PDB file of C-alpha atoms in Angstrom:
ATOM      1  CA  UNK A   1     156.632 151.198 -41.959  1.00  0.00           C
ATOM      2  CA  UNK A   2     159.644 153.410 -41.346  1.00  0.00           C
ATOM      3  CA  UNK A   3     158.953 156.986 -40.441  1.00  0.00           C
ATOM      4  CA  UNK A   4     158.730 159.724 -37.872  1.00  0.00           C
ATOM      5  CA  UNK A   5     156.074 159.797 -35.187  1.00  0.00           C
ATOM      6  CA  UNK A   6     155.159 162.970 -33.365  1.00  0.00           C
ATOM      7  CA  UNK A   7     152.847 163.004 -30.406  1.00  0.00           C
ATOM      8  CA  UNK A   8     150.491 164.303 -29.361  1.00  0.00           C
ATOM      9  CA  UNK A   9     148.851 165.764 -32.452  1.00  0.00           C
ATOM     10  CA  UNK A  10     147.234 168.526 -30.379  1.00  0.00           C
ATOM     11  CA  UNK A  11     148.520 169.920 -27.107  1.00  0.00           C
ATOM     12  CA  UNK A  12     147.273 172.616 -24.788  1.00  0.00           C
ATOM     13  CA  UNK A  13     149.417 174.493 -22.327  1.00  0.00           C
ATOM     14  CA  UNK A  14     148.485 176.620 -19.386  1.00  0.00           C
ATOM     15  CA  UNK A  15     150.362 179.796 -18.642  1.00  0.00           C
ATOM     16  CA  UNK A  16     153.618 179.116 -16.784  1.00  0.00           C
ATOM     17  CA  UNK A  17     153.639 175.421 -17.633  1.00  0.00           C
ATOM     18  CA  UNK A  18     156.332 173.429 -19.402  1.00  0.00           C
ATOM     19  CA  UNK A  19     155.218 170.897 -21.994  1.00  0.00           C
ATOM     20  CA  UNK A  20     157.173 168.234 -23.864  1.00  0.00           C
ATOM     21  CA  UNK A  21     156.588 167.223 -27.460  1.00  0.00           C
ATOM     22  CA  UNK A  22     157.637 163.742 -28.488  1.00  0.00           C
ATOM     23  CA  UNK A  23     159.483 162.802 -31.683  1.00  0.00           C
ATOM     24  CA  UNK A  24     160.521 159.239 -32.496  1.00  0.00           C
ATOM     25  CA  UNK A  25     162.062 157.897 -35.716  1.00  0.00           C
ATOM     26  CA  UNK A  26     162.790 154.350 -36.854  1.00  0.00           C
ATOM     27  CA  UNK A  27     164.709 155.338 -39.981  1.00  0.00           C
ATOM     28  CA  UNK A  28     168.096 154.962 -38.296  1.00  0.00           C
ATOM     29  CA  UNK A  29     168.838 158.575 -39.194  1.00  0.00           C
ATOM     30  CA  UNK A  30     171.718 160.358 -37.541  1.00  0.00           C
ATOM     31  CA  UNK A  31     170.358 163.885 -37.529  1.00  0.00           C
ATOM     32  CA  UNK A  32     167.107 165.163 -36.070  1.00  0.00           C
ATOM     33  CA  UNK A  33     165.554 168.622 -36.145  1.00  0.00           C
ATOM     34  CA  UNK A  34     162.779 170.677 -34.583  1.00  0.00           C
ATOM     35  CA  UNK A  35     161.005 173.448 -36.451  1.00  0.00           C
ATOM     36  CA  UNK A  36     158.312 175.916 -35.586  1.00  0.00           C
ATOM     37  CA  UNK A  37     155.758 177.055 -38.146  1.00  0.00           C
ATOM     38  CA  UNK A  38     153.409 179.992 -37.618  1.00  0.00           C
ATOM     39  CA  UNK A  39     150.303 180.521 -39.763  1.00  0.00           C
ATOM     40  CA  UNK A  40     151.172 181.427 -43.334  1.00  0.00           C
ATOM     41  CA  UNK A  41     154.882 181.294 -42.613  1.00  0.00           C
ATOM     42  CA  UNK A  42     157.774 179.039 -43.486  1.00  0.00           C
ATOM     43  CA  UNK A  43     159.593 176.767 -41.056  1.00  0.00           C
ATOM     44  CA  UNK A  44     162.060 178.157 -38.531  1.00  0.00           C
ATOM     45  CA  UNK A  45     164.708 175.964 -36.984  1.00  0.00           C
ATOM     46  CA  UNK A  46     164.635 175.615 -33.189  1.00  0.00           C
ATOM     47  CA  UNK A  47     167.260 172.930 -32.443  1.00  0.00           C
ATOM     48  CA  UNK A  48     169.048 170.156 -34.267  1.00  0.00           C
ATOM     49  CA  UNK A  49     171.160 167.173 -33.321  1.00  0.00           C
ATOM     50  CA  UNK A  50     173.717 165.241 -35.349  1.00  0.00           C
ATOM     51  CA  UNK A  51     174.547 162.570 -32.801  1.00  0.00           C
ATOM     52  CA  UNK A  52     173.399 161.199 -29.486  1.00  0.00           C
ATOM     53  CA  UNK A  53     174.089 163.477 -26.513  1.00  0.00           C
ATOM     54  CA  UNK A  54     174.868 166.446 -28.748  1.00  0.00           C
ATOM     55  CA  UNK A  55     172.651 169.212 -30.134  1.00  0.00           C
ATOM     56  CA  UNK A  56     172.910 172.767 -31.453  1.00  0.00           C
ATOM     57  CA  UNK A  57     170.687 175.805 -31.292  1.00  0.00           C
ATOM     58  CA  UNK A  58     168.894 176.937 -34.390  1.00  0.00           C
ATOM     59  CA  UNK A  59     167.543 180.372 -35.184  1.00  0.00           C
ATOM     60  CA  UNK A  60     164.889 180.553 -32.445  1.00  0.00           C
ATOM     61  CA  UNK A  61     166.082 178.378 -29.535  1.00  0.00           C
ATOM     62  CA  UNK A  62     165.125 180.766 -26.718  1.00  0.00           C
ATOM     63  CA  UNK A  63     162.408 179.300 -24.515  1.00  0.00           C
ATOM     64  CA  UNK A  64     162.969 175.753 -25.761  1.00  0.00           C
ATOM     65  CA  UNK A  65     165.106 172.815 -24.642  1.00  0.00           C
ATOM     66  CA  UNK A  66     165.896 169.409 -26.132  1.00  0.00           C
ATOM     67  CA  UNK A  67     167.653 166.168 -25.293  1.00  0.00           C
ATOM     68  CA  UNK A  68     169.093 163.356 -27.425  1.00  0.00           C
ATOM     69  CA  UNK A  69     169.661 160.404 -25.145  1.00  0.00           C
ATOM     70  CA  UNK A  70     168.786 157.866 -27.847  1.00  0.00           C
ATOM     71  CA  UNK A  71     169.375 157.947 -31.587  1.00  0.00           C
ATOM     72  CA  UNK A  72     165.701 157.451 -32.338  1.00  0.00           C
ATOM     73  CA  UNK A  73     164.287 160.059 -29.949  1.00  0.00           C
ATOM     74  CA  UNK A  74     164.516 163.865 -29.843  1.00  0.00           C
ATOM     75  CA  UNK A  75     161.947 165.380 -27.454  1.00  0.00           C
ATOM     76  CA  UNK A  76     161.338 169.127 -27.378  1.00  0.00           C
ATOM     77  CA  UNK A  77     160.327 170.948 -24.205  1.00  0.00           C
ATOM     78  CA  UNK A  78     158.521 174.252 -24.546  1.00  0.00           C
ATOM     79  CA  UNK A  79     159.296 176.081 -21.350  1.00  0.00           C
ATOM     80  CA  UNK A  80     157.386 178.842 -19.584  1.00  0.00           C
ATOM     81  CA  UNK A  81     160.091 181.208 -20.846  1.00  0.00           C
ATOM     82  CA  UNK A  82     158.656 180.887 -24.356  1.00  0.00           C
ATOM     83  CA  UNK A  83     156.165 183.742 -24.302  1.00  0.00           C
ATOM     84  CA  UNK A  84     154.417 182.963 -27.567  1.00  0.00           C
ATOM     85  CA  UNK A  85     154.390 179.170 -27.881  1.00  0.00           C
ATOM     86  CA  UNK A  86     151.220 178.802 -29.947  1.00  0.00           C
ATOM     87  CA  UNK A  87     152.403 177.276 -33.222  1.00  0.00           C
ATOM     88  CA  UNK A  88     152.705 174.125 -35.308  1.00  0.00           C
ATOM     89  CA  UNK A  89     155.821 172.151 -34.352  1.00  0.00           C
ATOM     90  CA  UNK A  90     157.497 169.841 -36.829  1.00  0.00           C
ATOM     91  CA  UNK A  91     160.182 167.240 -36.231  1.00  0.00           C
ATOM     92  CA  UNK A  92     162.421 165.928 -38.993  1.00  0.00           C
ATOM     93  CA  UNK A  93     165.272 163.507 -39.420  1.00  0.00           C
ATOM     94  CA  UNK A  94     167.945 163.007 -42.053  1.00  0.00           C
ATOM     95  CA  UNK A  95     170.674 160.571 -42.912  1.00  0.00           C
ATOM     96  CA  UNK A  96     174.158 162.081 -42.909  1.00  0.00           C
ATOM     97  CA  UNK A  97     175.692 159.379 -45.081  1.00  0.00           C
ATOM     98  CA  UNK A  98     175.364 158.519 -48.713  1.00  0.00           C
ATOM     99  CA  UNK A  99     175.656 160.469 -51.922  1.00  0.00           C
ATOM    100  CA  UNK A 100     174.119 163.827 -52.461  1.00  0.00           C
ATOM    101  CA  UNK A 101     172.247 165.910 -49.981  1.00  0.00           C
ATOM    102  CA  UNK A 102     169.998 163.547 -48.107  1.00  0.00           C
ATOM    103  CA  UNK A 103     166.494 165.030 -47.813  1.00  0.00           C
ATOM    104  CA  UNK A 104     164.710 165.514 -44.546  1.00  0.00           C
ATOM    105  CA  UNK A 105     161.824 163.282 -43.512  1.00  0.00           C
ATOM    106  CA  UNK A 106     159.127 165.031 -41.494  1.00  0.00           C
ATOM    107  CA  UNK A 107     156.538 163.955 -38.965  1.00  0.00           C
ATOM    108  CA  UNK A 108     152.956 165.196 -39.128  1.00  0.00           C
ATOM    109  CA  UNK A 109     153.461 167.811 -36.460  1.00  0.00           C
ATOM    110  CA  UNK A 110     152.081 168.827 -33.085  1.00  0.00           C
ATOM    111  CA  UNK A 111     149.813 171.828 -32.792  1.00  0.00           C
ATOM    112  CA  UNK A 112     150.364 173.621 -29.499  1.00  0.00           C
ATOM    113  CA  UNK A 113     147.860 176.105 -28.116  1.00  0.00           C
ATOM    114  CA  UNK A 114     147.696 178.208 -24.974  1.00  0.00           C
ATOM    115  CA  UNK A 115     144.688 177.913 -22.690  1.00  0.00           C
TER     116      UNK A 115
ATOM    117  CA  UNK B   1     173.858 180.400 -46.186  1.00  0.00           C
ATOM    118  CA  UNK B   2     172.178 180.503 -49.553  1.00  0.00           C
ATOM    119  CA  UNK B   3     168.982 182.558 -49.449  1.00  0.00           C
ATOM    120  CA  UNK B   4     166.146 181.558 -51.720  1.00  0.00           C
ATOM    121  CA  UNK B   5     163.405 183.674 -53.256  1.00  0.00           C
ATOM    122  CA  UNK B   6     160.145 182.257 -54.618  1.00  0.00           C
ATOM    123  CA  UNK B   7     156.819 183.755 -55.701  1.00  0.00           C
ATOM    124  CA  UNK B   8     154.372 183.940 -52.841  1.00  0.00           C
ATOM    125  CA  UNK B   9     151.511 182.361 -54.754  1.00  0.00           C
ATOM    126  CA  UNK B  10     150.489 180.891 -58.096  1.00  0.00           C
ATOM    127  CA  UNK B  11     147.177 179.760 -59.566  1.00  0.00           C
ATOM    128  CA  UNK B  12     146.713 177.106 -62.213  1.00  0.00           C
ATOM    129  CA  UNK B  13     143.982 174.943 -63.713  1.00  0.00           C
ATOM    130  CA  UNK B  14     143.676 171.203 -63.668  1.00  0.00           C
ATOM    131  CA  UNK B  15     145.623 169.476 -66.412  1.00  0.00           C
ATOM    132  CA  UNK B  16     148.074 172.319 -66.943  1.00  0.00           C
ATOM    133  CA  UNK B  17     151.812 172.217 -66.449  1.00  0.00           C
ATOM    134  CA  UNK B  18     153.029 174.390 -63.592  1.00  0.00           C
ATOM    135  CA  UNK B  19     156.507 175.853 -63.307  1.00  0.00           C
ATOM    136  CA  UNK B  20     157.697 177.369 -60.024  1.00  0.00           C
ATOM    137  CA  UNK B  21     160.997 179.212 -60.118  1.00  0.00           C
ATOM    138  CA  UNK B  22     163.321 179.741 -57.201  1.00  0.00           C
ATOM    139  CA  UNK B  23     166.204 182.226 -57.157  1.00  0.00           C
ATOM    140  CA  UNK B  24     169.360 181.410 -55.219  1.00  0.00           C
ATOM    141  CA  UNK B  25     171.953 183.907 -56.400  1.00  0.00           C
ATOM    142  CA  UNK B  26     174.598 183.047 -53.800  1.00  0.00           C
ATOM    143  CA  UNK B  27     174.443 179.279 -54.152  1.00  0.00           C
ATOM    144  CA  UNK B  28     177.751 177.651 -53.234  1.00  0.00           C
ATOM    145  CA  UNK B  29     179.690 175.188 -55.378  1.00  0.00           C
ATOM    146  CA  UNK B  30     178.728 172.141 -53.342  1.00  0.00           C
ATOM    147  CA  UNK B  31     175.088 173.087 -52.719  1.00  0.00           C
ATOM    148  CA  UNK B  32     172.294 170.833 -53.902  1.00  0.00           C
ATOM    149  CA  UNK B  33     168.785 172.140 -54.614  1.00  0.00           C
ATOM    150  CA  UNK B  34     165.865 170.382 -52.949  1.00  0.00           C
ATOM    151  CA  UNK B  35     162.115 170.934 -53.263  1.00  0.00           C
ATOM    152  CA  UNK B  36     159.467 170.004 -50.732  1.00  0.00           C
ATOM    153  CA  UNK B  37     155.654 169.997 -50.794  1.00  0.00           C
ATOM    154  CA  UNK B  38     153.527 170.773 -47.747  1.00  0.00           C
ATOM    155  CA  UNK B  39     149.792 170.272 -47.249  1.00  0.00           C
ATOM    156  CA  UNK B  40     147.950 172.048 -44.401  1.00  0.00           C
ATOM    157  CA  UNK B  41     148.600 170.553 -40.970  1.00  0.00           C
ATOM    158  CA  UNK B  42     151.174 168.104 -42.339  1.00  0.00           C
ATOM    159  CA  UNK B  43     154.943 167.996 -42.458  1.00  0.00           C
ATOM    160  CA  UNK B  44     156.733 168.852 -45.712  1.00  0.00           C
ATOM    161  CA  UNK B  45     157.366 165.991 -48.093  1.00  0.00           C
ATOM    162  CA  UNK B  46     160.419 165.595 -50.339  1.00  0.00           C
ATOM    163  CA  UNK B  47     159.652 166.011 -54.037  1.00  0.00           C
ATOM    164  CA  UNK B  48     162.922 166.192 -55.946  1.00  0.00           C
ATOM    165  CA  UNK B  49     166.591 167.136 -55.668  1.00  0.00           C
ATOM    166  CA  UNK B  50     169.227 168.145 -58.174  1.00  0.00           C
ATOM    167  CA  UNK B  51     172.661 169.656 -58.628  1.00  0.00           C
ATOM    168  CA  UNK B  52     172.750 170.719 -62.275  1.00  0.00           C
ATOM    169  CA  UNK B  53     170.945 170.398 -65.613  1.00  0.00           C
ATOM    170  CA  UNK B  54     167.744 168.382 -65.369  1.00  0.00           C
ATOM    171  CA  UNK B  55     166.374 165.796 -62.987  1.00  0.00           C
ATOM    172  CA  UNK B  56     163.111 163.934 -63.467  1.00  0.00           C
ATOM    173  CA  UNK B  57     161.205 161.533 -61.265  1.00  0.00           C
ATOM    174  CA  UNK B  58     157.692 160.135 -61.245  1.00  0.00           C
ATOM    175  CA  UNK B  59     156.100 163.322 -59.932  1.00  0.00           C
ATOM    176  CA  UNK B  60     158.173 166.290 -61.129  1.00  0.00           C
ATOM    177  CA  UNK B  61     161.099 167.652 -63.084  1.00  0.00           C
ATOM    178  CA  UNK B  62     163.756 170.045 -61.880  1.00  0.00           C
ATOM    179  CA  UNK B  63     165.563 172.333 -64.311  1.00  0.00           C
ATOM    180  CA  UNK B  64     168.805 173.994 -63.252  1.00  0.00           C
ATOM    181  CA  UNK B  65     170.621 176.359 -65.638  1.00  0.00           C
ATOM    182  CA  UNK B  66     174.365 176.326 -66.031  1.00  0.00           C
ATOM    183  CA  UNK B  67     174.964 179.215 -63.615  1.00  0.00           C
ATOM    184  CA  UNK B  68     172.799 177.456 -60.968  1.00  0.00           C
ATOM    185  CA  UNK B  69     171.495 180.792 -59.685  1.00  0.00           C
ATOM    186  CA  UNK B  70     167.929 179.642 -60.113  1.00  0.00           C
ATOM    187  CA  UNK B  71     165.944 176.452 -60.467  1.00  0.00           C
ATOM    188  CA  UNK B  72     162.500 175.595 -61.782  1.00  0.00           C
ATOM    189  CA  UNK B  73     160.219 172.927 -60.424  1.00  0.00           C
ATOM    190  CA  UNK B  74     157.906 171.602 -63.128  1.00  0.00           C
ATOM    191  CA  UNK B  75     154.721 169.750 -62.244  1.00  0.00           C
ATOM    192  CA  UNK B  76     153.090 168.125 -65.285  1.00  0.00           C
ATOM    193  CA  UNK B  77     149.325 168.054 -65.607  1.00  0.00           C
ATOM    194  CA  UNK B  78     148.438 169.238 -62.108  1.00  0.00           C
ATOM    195  CA  UNK B  79     145.312 168.111 -60.309  1.00  0.00           C
ATOM    196  CA  UNK B  80     143.339 169.618 -57.440  1.00  0.00           C
ATOM    197  CA  UNK B  81     145.360 167.477 -55.023  1.00  0.00           C
ATOM    198  CA  UNK B  82     148.535 169.327 -55.986  1.00  0.00           C
ATOM    199  CA  UNK B  83     147.257 172.417 -54.170  1.00  0.00           C
ATOM    200  CA  UNK B  84     149.939 172.933 -51.531  1.00  0.00           C
ATOM    201  CA  UNK B  85     152.895 175.059 -50.494  1.00  0.00           C
ATOM    202  CA  UNK B  86     156.149 174.330 -52.309  1.00  0.00           C
ATOM    203  CA  UNK B  87     159.528 175.104 -50.733  1.00  0.00           C
ATOM    204  CA  UNK B  88     162.916 175.393 -52.383  1.00  0.00           C
ATOM    205  CA  UNK B  89     166.057 174.800 -50.306  1.00  0.00           C
ATOM    206  CA  UNK B  90     169.779 174.789 -51.042  1.00  0.00           C
ATOM    207  CA  UNK B  91     172.379 172.933 -48.986  1.00  0.00           C
ATOM    208  CA  UNK B  92     175.837 171.439 -48.870  1.00  0.00           C
ATOM    209  CA  UNK B  93     176.077 167.664 -48.317  1.00  0.00           C
ATOM    210  CA  UNK B  94     179.713 167.967 -47.277  1.00  0.00           C
ATOM    211  CA  UNK B  95     178.728 169.985 -44.266  1.00  0.00           C
ATOM    212  CA  UNK B  96     176.958 167.087 -42.649  1.00  0.00           C
ATOM    213  CA  UNK B  97     174.633 168.002 -39.874  1.00  0.00           C
ATOM    214  CA  UNK B  98     174.971 171.699 -40.400  1.00  0.00           C
ATOM    215  CA  UNK B  99     172.073 174.053 -40.691  1.00  0.00           C
ATOM    216  CA  UNK B 100     172.926 174.945 -44.274  1.00  0.00           C
ATOM    217  CA  UNK B 101     170.019 173.022 -45.741  1.00  0.00           C
ATOM    218  CA  UNK B 102     167.574 174.029 -43.139  1.00  0.00           C
ATOM    219  CA  UNK B 103     166.370 177.485 -43.975  1.00  0.00           C
ATOM    220  CA  UNK B 104     162.873 177.289 -45.351  1.00  0.00           C
ATOM    221  CA  UNK B 105     161.518 180.488 -46.847  1.00  0.00           C
ATOM    222  CA  UNK B 106     157.812 181.215 -46.993  1.00  0.00           C
ATOM    223  CA  UNK B 107     157.399 178.961 -50.002  1.00  0.00           C
ATOM    224  CA  UNK B 108     154.972 179.245 -52.921  1.00  0.00           C
ATOM    225  CA  UNK B 109     151.283 178.587 -52.382  1.00  0.00           C
ATOM    226  CA  UNK B 110     150.056 176.770 -55.488  1.00  0.00           C
ATOM    227  CA  UNK B 111     146.302 176.712 -55.957  1.00  0.00           C
ATOM    228  CA  UNK B 112     144.904 174.403 -58.631  1.00  0.00           C
ATOM    229  CA  UNK B 113     141.469 175.397 -59.845  1.00  0.00           C
ATOM    230  CA  UNK B 114     138.894 173.125 -61.505  1.00  0.00           C
TER     231      UNK B 114
END
């Protein structure tokens, strides 16, 4: 089935450690996105990418980094500079072609906690 | 960027029709209106999208008045499994890849009671 796969589902980070969250899509979508969601809150955009080897900062990019070396993959690294990384992280993708405003397709998220 | 405003929460009973309204006073000419549903610990799921008047699919209807400054998501005969958070977004398809569609507010928590 086509879709977005995020892994791992749960992740624990020690203080001062970088961790990388995986996001893979087989929908042949051009654009990919990373969001952060805190309890009881909406989604906030961290980074997005329209094309391979290009990405833009969202509203809360500080303490995070991304890469887009392949169309189907958009990993997110939570660096030690992110002082409050505990959250639910969601990856999404979207086609940039076709009629109308193509909706986003989301993965099932990674829940990151600090040890 | 079009800001959206929705009620924080709504309660309903099984079998009732539920209408959730979203305000988007500064919607731009080319903006579409999209609604998503999110269950706990899952990613949001696309429900419906529209530009004007009325759109209907197998799960919901979307009503958009002529001035497009608001929209109403209608869920017919809700069940307990419709308990979720519902988000309204506006965006411009011509601005491909931009962040215009990507501002999620806090959404509306719908609770369906037995």
